[in-house]
mmCIF file of C-alpha atoms in Angstrom:
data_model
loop_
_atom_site.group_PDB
_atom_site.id
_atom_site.type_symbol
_atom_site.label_atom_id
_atom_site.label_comp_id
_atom_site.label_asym_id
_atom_site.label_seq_id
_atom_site.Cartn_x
_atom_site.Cartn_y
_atom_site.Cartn_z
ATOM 1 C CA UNK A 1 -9.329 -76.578 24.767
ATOM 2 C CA UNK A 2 -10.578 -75.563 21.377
ATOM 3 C CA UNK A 3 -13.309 -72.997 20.905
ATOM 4 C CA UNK A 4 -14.236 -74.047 17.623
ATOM 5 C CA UNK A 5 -13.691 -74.025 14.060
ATOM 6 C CA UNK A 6 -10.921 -70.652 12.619
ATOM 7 C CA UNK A 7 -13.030 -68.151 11.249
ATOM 8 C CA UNK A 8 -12.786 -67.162 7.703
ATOM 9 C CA UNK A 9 -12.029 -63.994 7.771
ATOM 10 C CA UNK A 10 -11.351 -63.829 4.068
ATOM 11 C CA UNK A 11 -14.982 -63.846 2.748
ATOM 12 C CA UNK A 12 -15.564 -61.137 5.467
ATOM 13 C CA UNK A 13 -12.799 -59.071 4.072
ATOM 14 C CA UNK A 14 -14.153 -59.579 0.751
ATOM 15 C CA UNK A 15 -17.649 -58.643 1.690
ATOM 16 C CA UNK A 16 -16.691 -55.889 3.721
ATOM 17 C CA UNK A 17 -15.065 -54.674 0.263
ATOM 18 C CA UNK A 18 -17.783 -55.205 -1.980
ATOM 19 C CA UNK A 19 -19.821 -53.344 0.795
ATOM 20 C CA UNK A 20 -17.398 -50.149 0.436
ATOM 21 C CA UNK A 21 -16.991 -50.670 -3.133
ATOM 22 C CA UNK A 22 -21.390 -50.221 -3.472
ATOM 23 C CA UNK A 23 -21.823 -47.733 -1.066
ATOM 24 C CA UNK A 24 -19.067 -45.638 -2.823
ATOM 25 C CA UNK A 25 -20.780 -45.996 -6.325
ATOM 26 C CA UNK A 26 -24.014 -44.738 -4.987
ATOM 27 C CA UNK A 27 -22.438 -41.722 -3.458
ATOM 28 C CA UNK A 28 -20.914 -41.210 -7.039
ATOM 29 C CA UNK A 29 -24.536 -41.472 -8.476
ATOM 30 C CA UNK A 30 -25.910 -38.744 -5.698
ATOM 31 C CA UNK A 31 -23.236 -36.296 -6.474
ATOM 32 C CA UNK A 32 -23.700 -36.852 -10.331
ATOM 33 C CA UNK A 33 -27.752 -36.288 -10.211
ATOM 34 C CA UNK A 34 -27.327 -33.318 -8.215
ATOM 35 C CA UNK A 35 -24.548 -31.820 -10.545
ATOM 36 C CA UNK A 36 -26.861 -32.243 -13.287
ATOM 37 C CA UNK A 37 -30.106 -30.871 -11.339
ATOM 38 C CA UNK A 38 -28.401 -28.441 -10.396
ATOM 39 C CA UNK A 39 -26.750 -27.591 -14.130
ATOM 40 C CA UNK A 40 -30.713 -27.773 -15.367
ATOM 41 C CA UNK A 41 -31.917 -24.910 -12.737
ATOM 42 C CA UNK A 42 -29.009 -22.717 -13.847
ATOM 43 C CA UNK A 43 -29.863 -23.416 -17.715
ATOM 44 C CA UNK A 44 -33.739 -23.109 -16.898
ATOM 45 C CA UNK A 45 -32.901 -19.865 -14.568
ATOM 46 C CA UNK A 46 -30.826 -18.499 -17.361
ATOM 47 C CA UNK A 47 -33.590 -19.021 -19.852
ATOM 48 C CA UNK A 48 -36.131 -17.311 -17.605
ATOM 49 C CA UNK A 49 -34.243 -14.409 -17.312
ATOM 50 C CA UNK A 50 -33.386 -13.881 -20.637
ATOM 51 C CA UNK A 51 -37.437 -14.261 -21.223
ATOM 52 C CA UNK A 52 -37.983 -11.664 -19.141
ATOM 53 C CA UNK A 53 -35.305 -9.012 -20.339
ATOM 54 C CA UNK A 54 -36.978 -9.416 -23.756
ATOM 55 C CA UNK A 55 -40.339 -8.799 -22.454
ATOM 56 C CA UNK A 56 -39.279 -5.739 -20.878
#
């Protein structure tokens, strides 16, 4: 007895791919703002303490 029609398994494959494929992008984006946060603390730390050696 049949149970039905064959799954396609092919658009699942490709939407489990485009799935993985957006997920990794906007892990790529996270680690990218934070490197560049982080770069703009160290610049703005940096710039603080040179402020305050002059002051001094």
């Amino acid at each position: 007895m049949p149970k039905g029609p064959e799954k396609n398994t092919k658009n699942k494959a490709l939407h489990t791919k485009l799935l993985n494929r957006k997920k990794a992008k906007l892990q790529e984006e996270k680690k990218e703002k934070a490197a560049r946060l982080k770069a703009l603390v160290t610049k703005m730390n940096q710039k603080k303490n040179s402020n305050e050696s002059d002051s001094i």
